[in-house]
Coordinates of C-alpha atoms and ligand atoms in Angstrom, one line a residue:
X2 CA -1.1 -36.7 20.0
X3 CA -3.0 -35.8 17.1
X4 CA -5.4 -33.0 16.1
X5 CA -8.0 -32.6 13.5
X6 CA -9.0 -28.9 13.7
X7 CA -12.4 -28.1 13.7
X8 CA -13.3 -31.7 13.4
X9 CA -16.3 -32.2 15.4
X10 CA -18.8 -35.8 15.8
X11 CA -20.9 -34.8 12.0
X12 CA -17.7 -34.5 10.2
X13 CA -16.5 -37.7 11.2
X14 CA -19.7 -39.3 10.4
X15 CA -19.5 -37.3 6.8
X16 CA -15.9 -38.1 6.4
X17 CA -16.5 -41.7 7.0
X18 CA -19.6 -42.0 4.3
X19 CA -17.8 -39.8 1.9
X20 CA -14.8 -42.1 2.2
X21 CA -17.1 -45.0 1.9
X22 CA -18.6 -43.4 -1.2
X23 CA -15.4 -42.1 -3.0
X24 CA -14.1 -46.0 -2.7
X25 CA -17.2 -48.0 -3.4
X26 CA -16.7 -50.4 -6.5
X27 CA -13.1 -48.9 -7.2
X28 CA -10.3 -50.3 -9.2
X29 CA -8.2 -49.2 -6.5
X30 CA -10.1 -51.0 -3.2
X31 CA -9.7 -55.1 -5.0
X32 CA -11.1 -55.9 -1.3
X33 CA -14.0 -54.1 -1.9
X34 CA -15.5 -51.7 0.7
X35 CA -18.0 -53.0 2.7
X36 CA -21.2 -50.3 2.2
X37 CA -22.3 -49.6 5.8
X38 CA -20.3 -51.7 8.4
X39 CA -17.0 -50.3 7.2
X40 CA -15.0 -48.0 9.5
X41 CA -12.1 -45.8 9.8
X42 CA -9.2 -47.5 12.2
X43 CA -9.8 -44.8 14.8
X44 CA -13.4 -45.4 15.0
X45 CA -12.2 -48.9 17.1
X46 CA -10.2 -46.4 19.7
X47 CA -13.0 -44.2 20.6
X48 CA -13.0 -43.9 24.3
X49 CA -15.4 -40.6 25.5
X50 CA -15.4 -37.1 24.4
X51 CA -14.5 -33.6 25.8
X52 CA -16.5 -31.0 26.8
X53 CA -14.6 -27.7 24.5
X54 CA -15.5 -24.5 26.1
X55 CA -12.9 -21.8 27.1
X56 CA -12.2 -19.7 30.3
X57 CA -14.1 -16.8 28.5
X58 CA -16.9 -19.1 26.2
X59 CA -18.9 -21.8 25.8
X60 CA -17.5 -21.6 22.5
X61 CA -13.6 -21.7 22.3
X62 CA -11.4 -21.0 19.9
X63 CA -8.2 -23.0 18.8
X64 CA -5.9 -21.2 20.9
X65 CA -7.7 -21.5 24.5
X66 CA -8.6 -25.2 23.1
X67 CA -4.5 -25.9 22.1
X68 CA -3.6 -24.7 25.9
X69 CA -6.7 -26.5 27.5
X70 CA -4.1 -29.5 25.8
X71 CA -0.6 -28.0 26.8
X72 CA -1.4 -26.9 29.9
X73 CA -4.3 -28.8 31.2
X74 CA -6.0 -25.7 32.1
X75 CA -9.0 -23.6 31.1
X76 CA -7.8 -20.3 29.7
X77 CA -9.3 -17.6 27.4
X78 CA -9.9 -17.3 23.8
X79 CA -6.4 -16.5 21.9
X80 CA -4.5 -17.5 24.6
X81 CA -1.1 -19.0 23.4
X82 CA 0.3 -21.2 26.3
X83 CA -1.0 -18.6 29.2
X84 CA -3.7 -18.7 32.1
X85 CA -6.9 -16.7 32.0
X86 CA -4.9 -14.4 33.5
X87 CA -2.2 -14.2 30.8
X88 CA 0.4 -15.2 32.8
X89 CA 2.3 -17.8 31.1
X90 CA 2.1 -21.9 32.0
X91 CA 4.5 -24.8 32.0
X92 CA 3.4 -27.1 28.7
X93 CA 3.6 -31.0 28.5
X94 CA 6.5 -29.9 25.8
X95 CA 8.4 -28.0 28.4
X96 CA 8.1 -30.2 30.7
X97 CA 8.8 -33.3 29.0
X98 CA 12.0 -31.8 27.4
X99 CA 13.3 -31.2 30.9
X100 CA 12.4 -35.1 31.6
X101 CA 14.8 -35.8 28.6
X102 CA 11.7 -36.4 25.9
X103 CA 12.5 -35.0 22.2
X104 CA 9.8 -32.8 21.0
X105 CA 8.1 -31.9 17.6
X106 CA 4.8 -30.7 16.0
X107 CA 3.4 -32.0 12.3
X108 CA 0.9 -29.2 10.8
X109 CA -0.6 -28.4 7.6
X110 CA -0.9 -24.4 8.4
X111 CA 1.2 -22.3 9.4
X112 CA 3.6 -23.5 12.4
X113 CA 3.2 -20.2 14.3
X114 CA -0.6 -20.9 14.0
X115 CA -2.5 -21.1 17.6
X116 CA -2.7 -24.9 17.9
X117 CA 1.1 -25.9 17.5
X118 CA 2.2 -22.7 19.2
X119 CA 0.5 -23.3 22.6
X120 CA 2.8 -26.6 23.0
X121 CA 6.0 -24.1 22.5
X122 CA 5.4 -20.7 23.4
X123 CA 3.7 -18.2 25.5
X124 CA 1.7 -15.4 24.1
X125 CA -0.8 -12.9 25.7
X126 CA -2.7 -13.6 21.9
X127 CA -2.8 -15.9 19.0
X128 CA -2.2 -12.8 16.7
X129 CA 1.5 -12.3 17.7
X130 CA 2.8 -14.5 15.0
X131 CA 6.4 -13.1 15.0
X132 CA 7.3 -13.5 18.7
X133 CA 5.5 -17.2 18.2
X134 CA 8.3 -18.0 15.6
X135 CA 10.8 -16.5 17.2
X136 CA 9.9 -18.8 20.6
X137 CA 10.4 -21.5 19.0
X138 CA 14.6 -21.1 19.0
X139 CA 14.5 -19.7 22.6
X140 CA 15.0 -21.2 25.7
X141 CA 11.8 -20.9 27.9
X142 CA 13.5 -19.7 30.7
X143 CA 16.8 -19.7 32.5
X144 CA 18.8 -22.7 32.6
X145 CA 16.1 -24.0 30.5
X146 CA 15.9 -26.2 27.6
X147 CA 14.9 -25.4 23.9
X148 CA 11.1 -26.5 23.9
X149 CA 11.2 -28.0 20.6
X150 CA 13.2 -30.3 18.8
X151 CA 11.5 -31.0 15.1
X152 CA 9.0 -28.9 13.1
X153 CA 7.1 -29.6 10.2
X154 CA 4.5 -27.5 8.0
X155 CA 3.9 -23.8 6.3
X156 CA 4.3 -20.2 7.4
X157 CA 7.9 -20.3 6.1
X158 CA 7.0 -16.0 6.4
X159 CA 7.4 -15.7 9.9
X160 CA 11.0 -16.7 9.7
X161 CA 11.9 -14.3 6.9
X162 CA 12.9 -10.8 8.2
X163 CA 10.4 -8.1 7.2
X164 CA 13.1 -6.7 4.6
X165 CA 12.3 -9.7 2.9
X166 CA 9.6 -10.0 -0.2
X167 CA 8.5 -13.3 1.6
X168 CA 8.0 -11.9 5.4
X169 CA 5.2 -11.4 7.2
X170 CA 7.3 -10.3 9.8
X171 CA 6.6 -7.0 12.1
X172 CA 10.8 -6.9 13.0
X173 CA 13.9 -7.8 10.6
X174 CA 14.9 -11.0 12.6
X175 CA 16.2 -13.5 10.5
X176 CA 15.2 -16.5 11.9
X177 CA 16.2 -19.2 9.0
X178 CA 20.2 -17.8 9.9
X179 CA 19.6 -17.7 13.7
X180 CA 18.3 -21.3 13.3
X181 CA 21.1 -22.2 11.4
X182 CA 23.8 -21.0 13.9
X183 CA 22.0 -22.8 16.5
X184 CA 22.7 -26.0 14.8
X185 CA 19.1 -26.7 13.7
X186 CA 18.8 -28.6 9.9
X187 CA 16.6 -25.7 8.1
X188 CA 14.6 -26.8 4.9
X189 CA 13.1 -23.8 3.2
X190 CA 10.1 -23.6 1.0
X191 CA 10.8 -24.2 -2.2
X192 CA 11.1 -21.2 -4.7
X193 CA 8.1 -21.9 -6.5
X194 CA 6.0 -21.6 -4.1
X195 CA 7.3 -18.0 -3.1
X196 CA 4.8 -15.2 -4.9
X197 CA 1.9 -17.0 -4.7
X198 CA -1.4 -15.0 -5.0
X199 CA -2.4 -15.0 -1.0
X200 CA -5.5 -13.6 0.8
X201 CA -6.4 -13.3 4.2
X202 CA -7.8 -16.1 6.2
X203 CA -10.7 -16.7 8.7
X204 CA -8.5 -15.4 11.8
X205 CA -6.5 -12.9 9.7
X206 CA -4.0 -15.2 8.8
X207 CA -2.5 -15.0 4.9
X208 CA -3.7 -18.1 2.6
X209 CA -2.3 -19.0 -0.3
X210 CA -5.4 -18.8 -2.7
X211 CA -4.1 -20.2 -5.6
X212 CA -3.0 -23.0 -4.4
X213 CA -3.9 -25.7 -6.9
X214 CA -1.0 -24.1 -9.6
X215 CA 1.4 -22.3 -6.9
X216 CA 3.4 -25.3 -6.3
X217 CA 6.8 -27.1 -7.1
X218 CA 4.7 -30.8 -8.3
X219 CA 8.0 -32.4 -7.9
X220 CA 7.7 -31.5 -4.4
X221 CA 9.0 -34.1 -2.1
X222 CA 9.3 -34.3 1.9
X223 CA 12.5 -31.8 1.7
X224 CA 14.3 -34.9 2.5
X225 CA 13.3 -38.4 4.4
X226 CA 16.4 -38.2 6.5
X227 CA 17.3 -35.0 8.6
X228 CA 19.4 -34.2 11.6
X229 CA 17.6 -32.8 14.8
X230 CA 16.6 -30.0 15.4
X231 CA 14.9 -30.3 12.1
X232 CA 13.0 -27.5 10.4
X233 CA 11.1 -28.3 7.6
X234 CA 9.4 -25.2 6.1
X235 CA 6.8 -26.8 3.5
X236 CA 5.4 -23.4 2.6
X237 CA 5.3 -19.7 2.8
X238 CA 2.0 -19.7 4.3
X239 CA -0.7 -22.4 5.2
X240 CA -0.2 -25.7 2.5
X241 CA -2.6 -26.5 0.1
X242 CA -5.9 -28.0 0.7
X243 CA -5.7 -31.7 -0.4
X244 CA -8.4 -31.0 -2.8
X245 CA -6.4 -28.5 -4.6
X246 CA -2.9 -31.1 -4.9
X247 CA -3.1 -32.1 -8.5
X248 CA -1.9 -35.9 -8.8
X249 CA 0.6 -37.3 -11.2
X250 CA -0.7 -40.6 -13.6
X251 CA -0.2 -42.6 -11.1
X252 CA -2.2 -41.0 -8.4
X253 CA 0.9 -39.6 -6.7
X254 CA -0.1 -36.5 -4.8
X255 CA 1.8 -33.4 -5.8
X256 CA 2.4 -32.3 -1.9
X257 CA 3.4 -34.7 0.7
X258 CA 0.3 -36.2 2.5
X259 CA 0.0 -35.8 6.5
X260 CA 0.8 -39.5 6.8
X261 CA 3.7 -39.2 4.7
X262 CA 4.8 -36.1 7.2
X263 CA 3.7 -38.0 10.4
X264 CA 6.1 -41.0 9.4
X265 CA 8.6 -39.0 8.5
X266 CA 8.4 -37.3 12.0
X267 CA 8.3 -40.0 14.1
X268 CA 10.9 -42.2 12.3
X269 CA 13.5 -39.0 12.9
X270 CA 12.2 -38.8 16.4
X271 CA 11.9 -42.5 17.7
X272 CA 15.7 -43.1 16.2
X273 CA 16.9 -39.9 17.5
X274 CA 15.2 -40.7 21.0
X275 CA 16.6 -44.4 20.8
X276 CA 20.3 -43.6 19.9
X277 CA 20.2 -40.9 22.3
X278 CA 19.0 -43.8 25.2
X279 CA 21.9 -46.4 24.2
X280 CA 24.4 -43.7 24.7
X281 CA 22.6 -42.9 28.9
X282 CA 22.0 -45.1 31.3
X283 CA 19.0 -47.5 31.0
X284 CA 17.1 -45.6 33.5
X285 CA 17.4 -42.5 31.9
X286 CA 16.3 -43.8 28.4
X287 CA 13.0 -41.6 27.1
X288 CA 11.2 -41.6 24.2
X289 CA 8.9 -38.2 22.7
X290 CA 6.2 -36.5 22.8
X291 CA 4.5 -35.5 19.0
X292 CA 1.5 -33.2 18.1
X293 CA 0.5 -33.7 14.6
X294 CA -2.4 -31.5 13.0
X295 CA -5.0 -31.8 10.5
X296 CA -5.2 -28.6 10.8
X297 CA -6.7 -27.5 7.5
X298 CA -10.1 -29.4 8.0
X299 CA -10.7 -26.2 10.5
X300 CA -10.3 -23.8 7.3
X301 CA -12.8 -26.1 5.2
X302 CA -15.1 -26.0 7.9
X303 CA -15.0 -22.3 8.5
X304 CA -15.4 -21.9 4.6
X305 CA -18.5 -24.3 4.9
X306 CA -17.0 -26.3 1.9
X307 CA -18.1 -29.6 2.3
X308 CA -15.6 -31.3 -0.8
X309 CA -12.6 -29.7 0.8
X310 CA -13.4 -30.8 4.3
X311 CA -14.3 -34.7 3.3
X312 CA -10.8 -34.6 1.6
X313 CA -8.8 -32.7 4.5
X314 CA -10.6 -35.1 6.8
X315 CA -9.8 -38.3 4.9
X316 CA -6.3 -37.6 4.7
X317 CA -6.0 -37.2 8.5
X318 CA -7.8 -40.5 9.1
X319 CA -5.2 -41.8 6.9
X320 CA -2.7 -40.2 8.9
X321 CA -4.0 -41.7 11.9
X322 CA -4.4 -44.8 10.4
X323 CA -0.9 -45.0 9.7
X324 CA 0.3 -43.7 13.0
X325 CA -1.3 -46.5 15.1
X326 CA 0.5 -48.7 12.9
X327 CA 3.5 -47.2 13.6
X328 CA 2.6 -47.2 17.3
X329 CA 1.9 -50.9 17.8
X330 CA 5.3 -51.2 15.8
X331 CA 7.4 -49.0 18.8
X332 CA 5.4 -51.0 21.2
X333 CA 6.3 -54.6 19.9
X334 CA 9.8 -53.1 20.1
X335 CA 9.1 -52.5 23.7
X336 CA 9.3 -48.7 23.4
X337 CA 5.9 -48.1 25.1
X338 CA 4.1 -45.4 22.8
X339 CA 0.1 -44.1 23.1
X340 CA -1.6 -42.2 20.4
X341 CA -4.3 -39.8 21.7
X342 CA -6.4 -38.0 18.8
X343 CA -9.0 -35.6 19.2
X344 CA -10.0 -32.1 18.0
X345 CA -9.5 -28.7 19.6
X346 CA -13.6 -28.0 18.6
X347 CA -16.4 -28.2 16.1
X348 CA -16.2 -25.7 13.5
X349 CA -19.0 -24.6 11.0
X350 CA -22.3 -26.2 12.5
X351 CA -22.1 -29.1 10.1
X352 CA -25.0 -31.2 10.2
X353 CA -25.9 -34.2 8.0
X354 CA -29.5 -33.2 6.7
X355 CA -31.4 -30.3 5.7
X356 CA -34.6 -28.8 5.0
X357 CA -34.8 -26.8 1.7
X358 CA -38.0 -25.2 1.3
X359 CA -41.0 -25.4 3.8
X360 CA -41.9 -28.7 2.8
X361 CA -41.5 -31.4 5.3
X362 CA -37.8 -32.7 4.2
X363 CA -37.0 -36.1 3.6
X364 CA -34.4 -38.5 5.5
X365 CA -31.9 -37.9 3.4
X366 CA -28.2 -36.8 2.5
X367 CA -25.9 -36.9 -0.1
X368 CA -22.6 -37.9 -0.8
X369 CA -22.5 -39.1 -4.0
X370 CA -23.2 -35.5 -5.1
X371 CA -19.9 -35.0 -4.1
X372 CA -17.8 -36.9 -5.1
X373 CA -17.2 -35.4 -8.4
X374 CA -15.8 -31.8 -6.4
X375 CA -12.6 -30.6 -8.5
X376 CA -11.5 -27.9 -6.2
X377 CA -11.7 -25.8 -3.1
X378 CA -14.8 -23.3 -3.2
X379 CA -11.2 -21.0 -2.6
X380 CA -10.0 -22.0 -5.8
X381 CA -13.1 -21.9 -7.5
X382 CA -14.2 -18.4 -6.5
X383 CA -10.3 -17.3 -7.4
X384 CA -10.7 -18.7 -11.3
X385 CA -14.7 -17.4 -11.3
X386 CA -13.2 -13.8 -10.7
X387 CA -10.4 -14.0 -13.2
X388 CA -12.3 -15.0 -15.5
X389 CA -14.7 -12.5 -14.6
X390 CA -12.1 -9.8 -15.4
X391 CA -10.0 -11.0 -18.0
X392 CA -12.6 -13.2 -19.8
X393 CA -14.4 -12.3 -23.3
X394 CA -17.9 -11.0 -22.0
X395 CA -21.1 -12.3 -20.7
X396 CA -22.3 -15.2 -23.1
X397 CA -18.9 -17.0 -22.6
X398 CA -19.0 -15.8 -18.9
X399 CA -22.2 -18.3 -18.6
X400 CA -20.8 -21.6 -20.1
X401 CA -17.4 -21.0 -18.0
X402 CA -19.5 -20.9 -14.7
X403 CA -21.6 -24.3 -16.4
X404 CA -18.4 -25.6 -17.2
X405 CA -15.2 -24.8 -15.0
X406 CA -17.2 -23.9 -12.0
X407 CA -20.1 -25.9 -11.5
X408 CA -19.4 -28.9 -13.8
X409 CA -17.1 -31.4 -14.3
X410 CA -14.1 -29.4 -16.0
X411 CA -12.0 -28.5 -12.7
X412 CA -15.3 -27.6 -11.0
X413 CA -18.0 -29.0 -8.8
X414 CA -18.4 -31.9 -11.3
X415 CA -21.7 -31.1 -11.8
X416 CA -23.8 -32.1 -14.8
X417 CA -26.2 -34.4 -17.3
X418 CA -24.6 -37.8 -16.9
X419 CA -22.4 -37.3 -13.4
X420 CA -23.4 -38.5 -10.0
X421 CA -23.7 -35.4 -8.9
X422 CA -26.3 -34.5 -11.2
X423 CA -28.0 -31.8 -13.2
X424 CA -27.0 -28.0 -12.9
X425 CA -30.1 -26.1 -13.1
X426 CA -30.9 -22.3 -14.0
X427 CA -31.2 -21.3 -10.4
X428 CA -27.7 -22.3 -9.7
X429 CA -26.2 -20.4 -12.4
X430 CA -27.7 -17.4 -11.6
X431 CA -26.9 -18.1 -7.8
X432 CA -23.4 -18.0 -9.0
X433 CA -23.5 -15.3 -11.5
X434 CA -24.7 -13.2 -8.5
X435 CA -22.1 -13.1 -6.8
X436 CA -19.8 -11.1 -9.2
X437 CA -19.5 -7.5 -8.9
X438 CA -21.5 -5.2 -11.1
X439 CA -18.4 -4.2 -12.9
X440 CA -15.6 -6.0 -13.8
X441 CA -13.4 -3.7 -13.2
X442 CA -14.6 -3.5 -9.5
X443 CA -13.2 -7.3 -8.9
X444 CA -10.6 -7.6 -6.2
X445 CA -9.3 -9.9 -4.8
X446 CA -11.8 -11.5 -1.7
X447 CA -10.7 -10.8 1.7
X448 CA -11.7 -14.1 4.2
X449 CA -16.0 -13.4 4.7
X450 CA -16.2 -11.1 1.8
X451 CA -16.0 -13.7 -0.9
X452 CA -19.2 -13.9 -2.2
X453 CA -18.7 -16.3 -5.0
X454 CA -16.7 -18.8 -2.6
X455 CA -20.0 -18.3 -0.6
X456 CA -22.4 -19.0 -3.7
X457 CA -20.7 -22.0 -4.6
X458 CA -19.9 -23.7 -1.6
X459 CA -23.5 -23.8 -0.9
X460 CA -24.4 -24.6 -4.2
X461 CA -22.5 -28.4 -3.1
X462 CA -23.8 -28.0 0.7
X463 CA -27.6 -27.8 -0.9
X464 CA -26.8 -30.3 -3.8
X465 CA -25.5 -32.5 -0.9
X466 CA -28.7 -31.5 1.3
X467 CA -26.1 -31.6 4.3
X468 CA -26.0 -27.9 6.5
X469 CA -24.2 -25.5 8.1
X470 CA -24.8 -22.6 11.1
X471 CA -21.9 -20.6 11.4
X472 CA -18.7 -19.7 9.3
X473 CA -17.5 -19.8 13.1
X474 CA -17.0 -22.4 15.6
X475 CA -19.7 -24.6 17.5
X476 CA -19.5 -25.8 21.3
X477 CA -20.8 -28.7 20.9
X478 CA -18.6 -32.3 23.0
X479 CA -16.0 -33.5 21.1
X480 CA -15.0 -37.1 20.4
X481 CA -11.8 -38.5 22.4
X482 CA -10.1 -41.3 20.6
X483 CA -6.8 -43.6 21.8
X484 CA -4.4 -46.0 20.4
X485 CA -1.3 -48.0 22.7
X486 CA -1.9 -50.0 25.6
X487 CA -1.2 -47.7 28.5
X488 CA -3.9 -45.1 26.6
X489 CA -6.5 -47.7 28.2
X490 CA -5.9 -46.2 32.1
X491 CA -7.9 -44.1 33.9
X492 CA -8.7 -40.5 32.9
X493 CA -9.5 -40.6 29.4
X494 CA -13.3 -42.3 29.4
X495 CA -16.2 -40.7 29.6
X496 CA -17.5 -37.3 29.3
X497 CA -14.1 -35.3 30.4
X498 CA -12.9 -31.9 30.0
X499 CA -10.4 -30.8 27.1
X500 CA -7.8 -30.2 30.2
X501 CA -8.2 -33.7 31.4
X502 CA -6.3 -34.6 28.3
X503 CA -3.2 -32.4 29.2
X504 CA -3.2 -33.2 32.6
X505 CA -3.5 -37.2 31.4
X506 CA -0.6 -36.4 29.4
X507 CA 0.9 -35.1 32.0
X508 CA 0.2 -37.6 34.7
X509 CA 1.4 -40.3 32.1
X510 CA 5.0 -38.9 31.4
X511 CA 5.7 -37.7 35.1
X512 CA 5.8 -34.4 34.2
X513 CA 5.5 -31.2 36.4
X514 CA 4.0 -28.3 35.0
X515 CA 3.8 -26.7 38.1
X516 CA 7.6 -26.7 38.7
X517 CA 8.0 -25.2 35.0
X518 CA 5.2 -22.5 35.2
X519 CA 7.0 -21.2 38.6
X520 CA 10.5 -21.1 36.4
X521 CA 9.0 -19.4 33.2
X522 CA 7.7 -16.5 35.8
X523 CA 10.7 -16.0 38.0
X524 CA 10.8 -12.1 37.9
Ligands
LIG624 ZN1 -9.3 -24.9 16.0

């Protein structure tokens, strides 16, 4: 299964044209993109959509929307793997490890982070981030088995105990030694990317803010091979947005893309899953069951940054794109394997089109005016502000915003001569406006409080006449796409709810969540 967070019908429509745009007459695309009848290889596997809302909303969040998936059933907002009434429920992971399946989750945040921890734990609220990490080496319940068999992405923190500079934990556990006694293969973040400057996120969460320079850039996959259980912490918090990855001559991302962690995952998995069958009986063989998140396009979306989205977004159809390769490869092995993708919910309002001014607008949008984005409005805002404090006063202050924020030196690529095109006066001062009256009053921005992320983010949104309605999430239906033979049965098409998907899931493996939500609550 995969996720794009926050990724509702617009954004794919914008990811698509950006895509389109970024690769239009370029050196590296000999084949040459076709302008409008070109699509993404999911956009051939749409099947229906979901209707989103929560127990509690018509607007959920990514906890409810993760367990609406693990589950199959409605439950409140923040609920980690438990029903509106808190009281804990069997998940397709648990369920499926019991059948024999391995089990693993790909994200780009933080592991403990709602959407991967409703598949392996059990938590009254999304906030309890230490008892989330810690689920993951437990057994559920008595006589049962560990839920989880491979993880990949950030929030290396929650496994440090609180005596440790890294931690974000609330107790001392050490859960990188207790993983190692258990047997599991442990790959830690690597030092470089321990002290980086971090702020809080849109749920609270810590963020690394400056990403784009925080980062080993000989950073690899922490190894192609592992053992299983794998651990593979890629950072101390969230990763970096793929905007922010610098690139080596070659165009070599610095960070491992979320294909180049999805393969990696399901090449450990499917040969772990098939040497385990040849050593059972035939009629025991299993396969596994994978979630892998985009999980980062939710954090764009929130930030209503419409460069860091399109990127975030690209990169997970490029994951997908890869994965049903590597699907149709199990199944001409005979190993019968489905990909379902989705998202959780829409996040931001994004709509393609917008009226600036009272006149009536025209029928227009604008990629192109993107294309030339540097950085995350994160980033951005980060640099604007130490500049801001450190810098050599206000006439310099002006041609830094003209130059490393809004044009084409690391910034929004604005300027005389790019596609993006002109900066005018009334953007500068936009800008300037942001920054305290003082600069000795600059601190660092806490989540909605960063101004100048806001004044530049909507700088591009306004350039790119493309709009947004919430820093929050939206309720709108959300598009249901699958990949693999068997995904063509019943219960997928249509209009369906977001627990039709876990109980497809369900219905698909044999599994019985019933059986396991009675076990997890034996008093
Ligand atoms: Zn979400």
């Amino acid at each position: 299964m995969m996720i794009s967070d926050g990724y509702g019908p617009a954004s794919h429509t914008f990811a698509r044209t950006f895509y389109q745009t970024l690769h239009r007459n370029s050196s590296d695309n000999p084949d040459g993109v076709p302008p409008f009848n070109w699509g993404f290889p999911l956009d051939k596997a749409l099947v229906g959509s979901h209707r989103s809302r929560s127990s509690d909303s018509l607007i959920t969040d990514s906890a409810a929307g993760a367990t609406a998936f693990s589950c199959g059933l409605k439950s409140y907002n923040g609920a980690i793997g438990v029903d509106s009434a808190g009281t804990p429920c069997g998940t397709v992971f648990e369920a499926a490890k019991e059948k024999g399946y391995l089990t693993g989750v790909v994200v780009t945040s933080r592991l403990t982070d709602a959407t991967p921890a409703a598949f392996f734990a059990h938590a009254s609220s999304r906030a309890l981030e230490s008892a989330i990490a810690a689920q993951m080496l437990e057994k559920p319940y008595e006589g049962g088995e560990r839920t989880i068999d491979l993880a990949i992405g950030g929030g290396g923190c929650w496994f440090y105990p609180s005596s440790h500079p890294e931690s974000c934990r609330t107790d001392n556990r050490d859960l990188i030694s207790e993983a190692r006694q258990q047997g599991w293969d442990v790959r830690e973040p690597p030092s470089s990317d321990k002290g980086a400057a971090e702020v809080k996120g849109p749920h609270g969460e810590q963020k690394i803010a400056t990403s784009a320079t925080s980062f080993n850039t000989s950073y690899d996959l922490q190894g192609q091979s592992g053992e299983l259980p794998f651990l593979s912490l890629l950072t101390s918090s969230n990763t970096p947005y793929v905007i922010d990855v610098p690139s080596d001559s070659k165009g070599r991302a610095a960070f491992p893309t979320l294909s180049q962690l999805a393969e990696q995952a399901i090449t450990l998995l499917a040969d772990n899953a098939r040497s385990k069958a040849s050593a059972s009986k035939k009629s025991q063989r299993k396969g596994f069951m994978l979630m892998i998140e985009g999980s980062q396009i939710d954090l764009c979306q929130h930030q209503n940054d419409p460069a860091c989205m399109g990127r975030e977004a690209i990169a997970y159809q490029e994951a997908a794109g890869r994965v049903m390769q590597l699907v149709d490869e199990l199944n001409a092995k005979g190993e019968k394997t489905i990909l379902i993708s989705t998202s959780d919910h829409e996040t931001g309002g994004l709509t393609l089109g917008r009226q600036i001014g009272n006149d009536y607008p025209e029928y227009l949008w604008y990629p192109e005016r993107l294309t030339g984005v540097q950085h995350s409005g994160d980033v951005l805002s980060a640099k604007l502000l130490e500049y801001y404090r450190t810098g050599p006063g206000a006439r310099s202050l002006r041609q830094f915003v003209v130059g490393h924020i809004l044009g084409p030196e690391g910034g929004l690529g604005f300027g005389a001569g790019t596609s993006g095109g002109e900066i005018t006066e009334g953007e500068i001062s936009r800008v300037l406006e942001c920054l305290p009256s003082s600069r000795s009053m600059v601190v660092p921005p806490i989540d909605n409080d960063d101004e100048c992320r806001k004044a530049i983010v909507d700088v591009a949104s306004r350039r790119a006449n493309i709009g947004w309605t919430t820093s929050g999430h939206t309720g709108v239906d959300i598009p249901v796409f699958t990949h693999g033979g068997a995904a063509l049965g019943e219960g997928l098409h249509g209009i369906i709810e977001n627990t039709d998907i876990g109980k497809y899931i369900s219905k698909l493996l044999d599994l019985d969540l019933k059986s396991i939500s009675r076990k997890l609550n034996v008093k």
